[in-house]
Amino acid sequence: YDADDHLLFSSHREPPRPPASANRISGASVTKVLGGETLRIQVAEDLSHRDVIIDDIVSNFFRRVGWITIPILLILLATDILIFRRAVVPLLRASEEARTIGPARTGVRLPTKGIPSEILPLVTAVNQAFDRLEEGFHVQRQFTADAAHQLRTPLAILRTRIETLDASKGTRELHADIESMSRIVSQLLEIAELDTLVLDPGETADLRAVCAEVVGSIAPYALAQQKDIALRGTDGPVRVKGNAEMLQRAIFNLAENAIKYTADATSVDVEVHEDGSVQVRDCGPGIAPAEQGLVFQRFWRGDRQRHRTDGAGLGLSIVRGVVDDHDATIKVENLPSGGAQFTLSFHLAKAEPATA
């Protein structure tokens, strides 16, 4: 504007506005003298649109440098994502390792390679805690194994001495007690072995063949008790994931337990199914519903067992250990006709491709 408030220059192609006195404007005014003539340079904004100057600056900015700003922002975003993933991947790997740690794999530790320095002290402390737990597990397992081994020798000596005595009712009872104690020692050794068992993921076993071996080996024991045991179900092989020796121990303990409690002159059935399951049934008193979740605890003896003098409540805990190691399932139920039924379900092995 000049001294008479006539518009001389405007940054916007807009029609001349009324004099400043007629409108409320906000801005800045600078007076300059050029060629002896006084000029007033005024920067103003219409109060009805106060952001006109900012809009003009932003539009000019994006028009001049905006084309390079967007790629830079995308590069920064990609860099942030890459850094985040590189920081998270080691944590995910550590969490996967943590899921594999258990009684049978106490030597596994969380990896520290690539862990962010802010989290590394926590991972180190967790690994140190695992070290202490492993030591405690080792002491417990070693005690069980050592105790069982130390008991074997005196039991063998005692059995030999009893066998040299004159046959009588008393010596027969002593011999039965020694056999029972020897069985308990063997079960303790089995438990110690199960605690350190590491399965081969690719190992498979024929469940039907395992059950046939169990029935054949325990049949003399059943006949001596005036009882019977039968193998039923499919006649073909049933390949499951697992260790054949461990499966044999689990099914043997179930069959032995069933023979103890089935009624005289009855049969225990071991039935194999093509879906990888095996059922062991007896004709005994059954198991109280309140006790069905307790029978797998070590040294637990419920009402069904209290009238028995043999056994220490270890057989079914061995079964539970084998089931857990094989990621299998076990179910116990009472049959409508009487007796208990244990169902073991293992994972079927993948069929091997046929060779030409």
GROMACS .gro file of C-alpha atoms in nm:
model
  356
    1TYR     CA    1   0.000   0.000   0.000
    2ASP     CA    2   0.109   0.358  -0.051
    3ALA     CA    3   0.047   0.647   0.184
    4ASP     CA    4  -0.306   0.672   0.052
    5ASP     CA    5  -0.381   0.303   0.125
    6HIS     CA    6  -0.375   0.211  -0.244
    7LEU     CA    7  -0.272  -0.152  -0.307
    8LEU     CA    8   0.060  -0.165  -0.489
    9PHE     CA    9   0.148  -0.542  -0.469
   10SER     CA   10  -0.015  -0.861  -0.335
   11SER     CA   11   0.111  -1.219  -0.308
   12HIS     CA   12  -0.236  -1.348  -0.399
   13ARG     CA   13  -0.426  -1.281  -0.713
   14GLU     CA   14  -0.726  -1.146  -0.542
   15PRO     CA   15  -0.930  -0.836  -0.607
   16PRO     CA   16  -0.825  -0.529  -0.405
   17ARG     CA   17  -0.969  -0.527  -0.057
   18PRO     CA   18  -1.120  -0.225   0.112
   19PRO     CA   19  -0.886  -0.001   0.310
   20ALA     CA   20  -0.741  -0.144   0.628
   21SER     CA   21  -0.969   0.074   0.835
   22ALA     CA   22  -1.273  -0.103   0.692
   23ASN     CA   23  -1.154  -0.458   0.775
   24ARG     CA   24  -1.011  -0.616   1.085
   25ILE     CA   25  -0.676  -0.752   0.986
   26SER     CA   26  -0.383  -0.897   1.176
   27GLY     CA   27  -0.026  -0.894   1.059
   28ALA     CA   28   0.284  -0.676   1.036
   29SER     CA   29   0.360  -0.347   0.863
   30VAL     CA   30   0.695  -0.207   0.750
   31THR     CA   31   0.751   0.147   0.618
   32LYS     CA   32   1.018   0.199   0.352
   33VAL     CA   33   1.138   0.510   0.168
   34LEU     CA   34   1.219   0.446  -0.196
   35GLY     CA   35   1.319   0.728  -0.432
   36GLY     CA   36   1.199   0.991  -0.192
   37GLU     CA   37   0.859   0.825  -0.172
   38THR     CA   38   0.735   0.660   0.144
   39LEU     CA   39   0.591   0.311   0.101
   40ARG     CA   40   0.429   0.083   0.358
   41ILE     CA   41   0.474  -0.294   0.315
   42GLN     CA   42   0.209  -0.480   0.508
   43VAL     CA   43   0.169  -0.856   0.562
   44ALA     CA   44  -0.178  -0.938   0.682
   45GLU     CA   45  -0.423  -1.223   0.706
   46ASP     CA   46  -0.797  -1.228   0.690
   47LEU     CA   47  -0.939  -1.324   1.028
   48SER     CA   48  -1.200  -1.536   0.850
   49HIS     CA   49  -0.910  -1.761   0.731
   50ARG     CA   50  -0.619  -1.719   0.969
   51ASP     CA   51  -0.413  -2.005   0.818
   52VAL     CA   52  -0.373  -1.856   0.473
   53ILE     CA   53  -0.003  -1.778   0.530
   54ILE     CA   54   0.065  -2.122   0.676
   55ASP     CA   55  -0.119  -2.284   0.387
   56ASP     CA   56   0.090  -2.087   0.145
   57ILE     CA   57   0.414  -2.195   0.318
   58VAL     CA   58   0.309  -2.560   0.327
   59SER     CA   59   0.203  -2.564  -0.036
   60ASN     CA   60   0.532  -2.407  -0.142
   61PHE     CA   61   0.726  -2.655   0.075
   62PHE     CA   62   0.563  -2.960  -0.075
   63ARG     CA   63   0.588  -2.820  -0.421
   64ARG     CA   64   0.963  -2.770  -0.384
   65VAL     CA   65   1.087  -3.051  -0.153
   66GLY     CA   66   0.783  -3.270  -0.084
   67TRP     CA   67   0.871  -3.512  -0.364
   68ILE     CA   68   1.180  -3.622  -0.172
   69THR     CA   69   1.025  -3.612   0.176
   70ILE     CA   70   0.783  -3.900   0.117
   71PRO     CA   71   1.055  -4.147   0.003
   72ILE     CA   72   1.267  -4.047   0.303
   73LEU     CA   73   0.976  -4.115   0.537
   74LEU     CA   74   0.919  -4.455   0.374
   75ILE     CA   75   1.288  -4.540   0.411
   76LEU     CA   76   1.278  -4.440   0.778
   77LEU     CA   77   0.967  -4.653   0.832
   78ALA     CA   78   1.130  -4.955   0.668
   79THR     CA   79   1.442  -4.902   0.878
   80ASP     CA   80   1.237  -4.889   1.198
   81ILE     CA   81   1.058  -5.211   1.104
   82LEU     CA   82   1.388  -5.384   1.028
   83ILE     CA   83   1.541  -5.273   1.358
   84PHE     CA   84   1.230  -5.384   1.548
   85ARG     CA   85   1.230  -5.726   1.384
   86ARG     CA   86   1.600  -5.778   1.448
   87ALA     CA   87   1.539  -5.696   1.813
   88VAL     CA   88   1.230  -5.917   1.847
   89VAL     CA   89   1.350  -6.229   1.660
   90PRO     CA   90   1.604  -6.326   1.931
   91LEU     CA   91   1.332  -6.286   2.194
   92LEU     CA   92   1.097  -6.511   1.996
   93ARG     CA   93   1.376  -6.767   1.961
   94ALA     CA   94   1.439  -6.753   2.335
   95SER     CA   95   1.069  -6.804   2.409
   96GLU     CA   96   1.062  -7.110   2.181
   97GLU     CA   97   1.360  -7.257   2.366
   98ALA     CA   98   1.192  -7.186   2.699
   99ARG     CA   99   0.889  -7.394   2.593
  100THR     CA  100   1.111  -7.699   2.543
  101ILE     CA  101   1.261  -7.688   2.891
  102GLY     CA  102   1.125  -7.957   3.118
  103PRO     CA  103   1.230  -8.232   3.360
  104ALA     CA  104   1.376  -8.432   3.071
  105ARG     CA  105   1.560  -8.131   2.920
  106THR     CA  106   1.697  -7.939   3.215
  107GLY     CA  107   2.022  -7.867   3.029
  108VAL     CA  108   1.860  -7.631   2.776
  109ARG     CA  109   1.934  -7.261   2.821
  110LEU     CA  110   1.793  -6.947   2.664
  111PRO     CA  111   2.016  -6.818   2.381
  112THR     CA  112   2.189  -6.489   2.451
  113LYS     CA  113   2.316  -6.421   2.099
  114GLY     CA  114   2.142  -6.122   1.944
  115ILE     CA  115   1.950  -6.036   2.262
  116PRO     CA  116   1.920  -5.656   2.310
  117SER     CA  117   2.158  -5.529   2.576
  118GLU     CA  118   1.866  -5.391   2.778
  119ILE     CA  119   1.715  -5.743   2.814
  120LEU     CA  120   2.039  -5.943   2.832
  121PRO     CA  121   2.069  -5.918   3.216
  122LEU     CA  122   1.719  -6.066   3.252
  123VAL     CA  123   1.797  -6.357   3.017
  124THR     CA  124   2.125  -6.420   3.201
  125ALA     CA  125   1.947  -6.425   3.537
  126VAL     CA  126   1.688  -6.672   3.402
  127ASN     CA  127   1.965  -6.902   3.276
  128GLN     CA  128   2.132  -6.887   3.616
  129ALA     CA  129   1.802  -6.986   3.777
  130PHE     CA  130   1.782  -7.280   3.534
  131ASP     CA  131   2.133  -7.381   3.643
  132ARG     CA  132   2.018  -7.401   4.004
  133LEU     CA  133   1.705  -7.595   3.908
  134GLU     CA  134   1.910  -7.840   3.702
  135GLU     CA  135   2.138  -7.902   3.997
  136GLY     CA  136   1.838  -7.967   4.220
  137PHE     CA  137   1.687  -8.209   3.966
  138HIS     CA  138   2.021  -8.388   3.935
  139VAL     CA  139   2.051  -8.435   4.312
  140GLN     CA  140   1.697  -8.570   4.331
  141ARG     CA  141   1.745  -8.812   4.041
  142GLN     CA  142   2.082  -8.927   4.166
  143PHE     CA  143   1.940  -8.997   4.509
  144THR     CA  144   1.658  -9.209   4.364
  145ALA     CA  145   1.894  -9.406   4.141
  146ASP     CA  146   2.159  -9.451   4.411
  147ALA     CA  147   1.903  -9.562   4.669
  148ALA     CA  148   1.755  -9.818   4.430
  149HIS     CA  149   2.097  -9.953   4.334
  150GLN     CA  150   2.210  -9.975   4.695
  151LEU     CA  151   1.895 -10.168   4.789
  152ARG     CA  152   1.934 -10.424   4.513
  153THR     CA  153   2.240 -10.596   4.660
  154PRO     CA  154   2.109 -10.655   5.016
  155LEU     CA  155   1.775 -10.769   4.873
  156ALA     CA  156   1.950 -11.022   4.651
  157ILE     CA  157   2.153 -11.150   4.947
  158LEU     CA  158   1.841 -11.172   5.164
  159ARG     CA  159   1.655 -11.362   4.892
  160THR     CA  160   1.939 -11.612   4.862
  161ARG     CA  161   1.947 -11.673   5.237
  162ILE     CA  162   1.570 -11.725   5.253
  163GLU     CA  163   1.587 -11.974   4.968
  164THR     CA  164   1.837 -12.181   5.167
  165LEU     CA  165   1.597 -12.211   5.461
  166ASP     CA  166   1.361 -12.502   5.503
  167ALA     CA  167   1.039 -12.455   5.310
  168SER     CA  168   0.762 -12.336   5.536
  169LYS     CA  169   0.477 -12.092   5.535
  170GLY     CA  170   0.695 -11.830   5.699
  171THR     CA  171   0.970 -11.855   5.442
  172ARG     CA  172   0.716 -11.836   5.159
  173GLU     CA  173   0.579 -11.514   5.305
  174LEU     CA  174   0.930 -11.374   5.345
  175HIS     CA  175   1.009 -11.465   4.987
  176ALA     CA  176   0.693 -11.287   4.869
  177ASP     CA  177   0.791 -10.979   5.068
  178ILE     CA  178   1.138 -10.980   4.913
  179GLU     CA  179   0.989 -11.006   4.564
  180SER     CA  180   0.761 -10.713   4.640
  181MET     CA  181   1.052 -10.504   4.766
  182SER     CA  182   1.257 -10.597   4.460
  183ARG     CA  183   0.972 -10.484   4.238
  184ILE     CA  184   0.961 -10.148   4.419
  185VAL     CA  185   1.335 -10.104   4.369
  186SER     CA  186   1.296 -10.180   3.998
  187GLN     CA  187   1.018  -9.924   3.973
  188LEU     CA  188   1.235  -9.662   4.142
  189LEU     CA  189   1.503  -9.726   3.882
  190GLU     CA  190   1.243  -9.692   3.605
  191ILE     CA  191   1.133  -9.357   3.748
  192ALA     CA  192   1.493  -9.235   3.762
  193GLU     CA  193   1.539  -9.338   3.398
  194LEU     CA  194   1.216  -9.170   3.290
  195ASP     CA  195   1.324  -8.845   3.454
  196THR     CA  196   1.626  -8.827   3.223
  197LEU     CA  197   1.465  -8.972   2.909
  198VAL     CA  198   1.503  -8.769   2.589
  199LEU     CA  199   1.299  -8.914   2.303
  200ASP     CA  200   1.408  -8.919   1.941
  201PRO     CA  201   1.136  -8.727   1.750
  202GLY     CA  202   1.166  -8.969   1.458
  203GLU     CA  203   1.146  -9.288   1.665
  204THR     CA  204   0.842  -9.511   1.608
  205ALA     CA  205   0.711  -9.836   1.754
  206ASP     CA  206   0.452 -10.099   1.666
  207LEU     CA  207   0.192 -10.061   1.940
  208ARG     CA  208   0.033 -10.396   1.857
  209ALA     CA  209   0.367 -10.579   1.884
  210VAL     CA  210   0.444 -10.403   2.213
  211CYS     CA  211   0.111 -10.512   2.361
  212ALA     CA  212   0.163 -10.869   2.238
  213GLU     CA  213   0.500 -10.880   2.412
  214VAL     CA  214   0.348 -10.746   2.735
  215VAL     CA  215   0.065 -11.000   2.733
  216GLY     CA  216   0.306 -11.285   2.663
  217SER     CA  217   0.548 -11.185   2.940
  218ILE     CA  218   0.287 -11.121   3.211
  219ALA     CA  219   0.059 -11.418   3.132
  220PRO     CA  220   0.241 -11.654   3.376
  221TYR     CA  221   0.191 -11.402   3.655
  222ALA     CA  222  -0.181 -11.381   3.575
  223LEU     CA  223  -0.219 -11.761   3.563
  224ALA     CA  224  -0.044 -11.791   3.899
  225GLN     CA  225  -0.315 -11.563   4.039
  226GLN     CA  226  -0.590 -11.786   3.891
  227LYS     CA  227  -0.666 -11.510   3.641
  228ASP     CA  228  -0.630 -11.464   3.268
  229ILE     CA  229  -0.513 -11.194   3.027
  230ALA     CA  230  -0.607 -11.159   2.659
  231LEU     CA  231  -0.491 -10.946   2.365
  232ARG     CA  232  -0.776 -10.808   2.156
  233GLY     CA  233  -0.835 -10.552   1.884
  234THR     CA  234  -0.665 -10.511   1.549
  235ASP     CA  235  -0.431 -10.783   1.422
  236GLY     CA  236  -0.225 -10.553   1.200
  237PRO     CA  237   0.068 -10.332   1.300
  238VAL     CA  238  -0.010  -9.990   1.449
  239ARG     CA  239   0.287  -9.755   1.410
  240VAL     CA  240   0.298  -9.478   1.669
  241LYS     CA  241   0.556  -9.217   1.762
  242GLY     CA  242   0.757  -9.326   2.062
  243ASN     CA  243   1.012  -9.555   2.222
  244ALA     CA  244   0.909  -9.922   2.219
  245GLU     CA  245   1.076 -10.000   2.553
  246MET     CA  246   0.903  -9.709   2.729
  247LEU     CA  247   0.565  -9.803   2.579
  248GLN     CA  248   0.620 -10.160   2.696
  249ARG     CA  249   0.687 -10.042   3.051
  250ALA     CA  250   0.373  -9.828   3.060
  251ILE     CA  251   0.144 -10.102   2.929
  252PHE     CA  252   0.311 -10.364   3.150
  253ASN     CA  253   0.242 -10.155   3.460
  254LEU     CA  254  -0.121 -10.106   3.355
  255ALA     CA  255  -0.163 -10.479   3.292
  256GLU     CA  256   0.008 -10.571   3.620
  257ASN     CA  257  -0.214 -10.327   3.808
  258ALA     CA  258  -0.525 -10.468   3.638
  259ILE     CA  259  -0.430 -10.827   3.727
  260LYS     CA  260  -0.395 -10.730   4.093
  261TYR     CA  261  -0.746 -10.592   4.117
  262THR     CA  262  -0.950 -10.798   3.875
  263ALA     CA  263  -1.173 -11.057   4.039
  264ASP     CA  264  -1.062 -11.419   4.065
  265ALA     CA  265  -1.132 -11.636   3.760
  266THR     CA  266  -1.178 -11.328   3.539
  267SER     CA  267  -0.974 -11.189   3.252
  268VAL     CA  268  -0.786 -10.868   3.188
  269ASP     CA  269  -0.826 -10.739   2.832
  270VAL     CA  270  -0.559 -10.546   2.644
  271GLU     CA  271  -0.723 -10.405   2.330
  272VAL     CA  272  -0.530 -10.226   2.054
  273HIS     CA  273  -0.699  -9.987   1.810
  274GLU     CA  274  -0.588  -9.860   1.471
  275ASP     CA  275  -0.608  -9.497   1.589
  276GLY     CA  276  -0.302  -9.546   1.811
  277SER     CA  277  -0.486  -9.614   2.136
  278VAL     CA  278  -0.478  -9.912   2.369
  279GLN     CA  279  -0.726 -10.000   2.643
  280VAL     CA  280  -0.656 -10.210   2.952
  281ARG     CA  281  -0.971 -10.337   3.126
  282ASP     CA  282  -1.021 -10.534   3.445
  283CYS     CA  283  -1.319 -10.681   3.630
  284GLY     CA  284  -1.230 -10.537   3.968
  285PRO     CA  285  -1.400 -10.292   4.206
  286GLY     CA  286  -1.330  -9.989   3.986
  287ILE     CA  287  -1.192  -9.655   4.102
  288ALA     CA  288  -1.391  -9.396   4.293
  289PRO     CA  289  -1.451  -9.085   4.075
  290ALA     CA  290  -1.289  -8.863   4.339
  291GLU     CA  291  -0.971  -9.071   4.320
  292GLN     CA  292  -0.938  -9.105   3.943
  293GLY     CA  293  -0.727  -8.790   3.922
  294LEU     CA  294  -0.500  -8.902   4.208
  295VAL     CA  295  -0.405  -9.255   4.107
  296PHE     CA  296  -0.109  -9.133   3.897
  297GLN     CA  297   0.066  -8.961   4.187
  298ARG     CA  298   0.380  -9.127   4.322
  299PHE     CA  299   0.329  -9.336   4.637
  300TRP     CA  300  -0.043  -9.257   4.643
  301ARG     CA  301  -0.258  -9.542   4.772
  302GLY     CA  302  -0.634  -9.505   4.768
  303ASP     CA  303  -0.919  -9.711   4.909
  304ARG     CA  304  -0.888  -9.959   4.624
  305GLN     CA  305  -0.528 -10.036   4.727
  306ARG     CA  306  -0.539 -10.024   5.105
  307HIS     CA  307  -0.650 -10.384   5.134
  308ARG     CA  308  -0.344 -10.491   4.933
  309THR     CA  309  -0.010 -10.552   5.099
  310ASP     CA  310   0.205 -10.537   4.785
  311GLY     CA  311   0.293 -10.233   4.579
  312ALA     CA  312   0.393  -9.885   4.679
  313GLY     CA  313   0.183  -9.677   4.442
  314LEU     CA  314   0.459  -9.634   4.181
  315GLY     CA  315   0.326  -9.830   3.883
  316LEU     CA  316   0.071  -9.578   3.760
  317SER     CA  317   0.311  -9.288   3.818
  318ILE     CA  318   0.548  -9.462   3.574
  319VAL     CA  319   0.262  -9.482   3.325
  320ARG     CA  320   0.199  -9.109   3.367
  321GLY     CA  321   0.569  -9.037   3.311
  322VAL     CA  322   0.573  -9.233   2.984
  323VAL     CA  323   0.255  -9.059   2.870
  324ASP     CA  324   0.397  -8.715   2.942
  325ASP     CA  325   0.727  -8.791   2.768
  326HIS     CA  326   0.539  -8.902   2.455
  327ASP     CA  327   0.294  -8.611   2.457
  328ALA     CA  328   0.019  -8.873   2.475
  329THR     CA  329  -0.302  -8.885   2.679
  330ILE     CA  330  -0.442  -9.124   2.937
  331LYS     CA  331  -0.800  -9.159   3.056
  332VAL     CA  332  -0.943  -9.371   3.336
  333GLU     CA  333  -1.309  -9.462   3.372
  334ASN     CA  334  -1.533  -9.719   3.537
  335LEU     CA  335  -1.717  -9.966   3.316
  336PRO     CA  336  -2.096 -10.007   3.347
  337SER     CA  337  -2.047 -10.381   3.400
  338GLY     CA  338  -1.787 -10.320   3.670
  339GLY     CA  339  -1.414 -10.276   3.669
  340ALA     CA  340  -1.184  -9.999   3.551
  341GLN     CA  341  -1.061  -9.913   3.204
  342PHE     CA  342  -0.743  -9.720   3.124
  343THR     CA  343  -0.709  -9.575   2.773
  344LEU     CA  344  -0.370  -9.468   2.639
  345SER     CA  345  -0.370  -9.264   2.316
  346PHE     CA  346  -0.045  -9.210   2.124
  347HIS     CA  347   0.031  -9.012   1.808
  348LEU     CA  348   0.025  -9.218   1.490
  349ALA     CA  349   0.350  -9.222   1.293
  350LYS     CA  350   0.348  -9.099   0.935
  351ALA     CA  351   0.322  -9.379   0.683
  352GLU     CA  352   0.652  -9.450   0.511
  353PRO     CA  353   0.645  -9.390   0.134
  354ALA     CA  354   0.623  -9.706  -0.069
  355THR     CA  355   0.941  -9.803  -0.252
  356ALA     CA  356   0.929  -9.907  -0.615
   0.00000   0.00000   0.00000
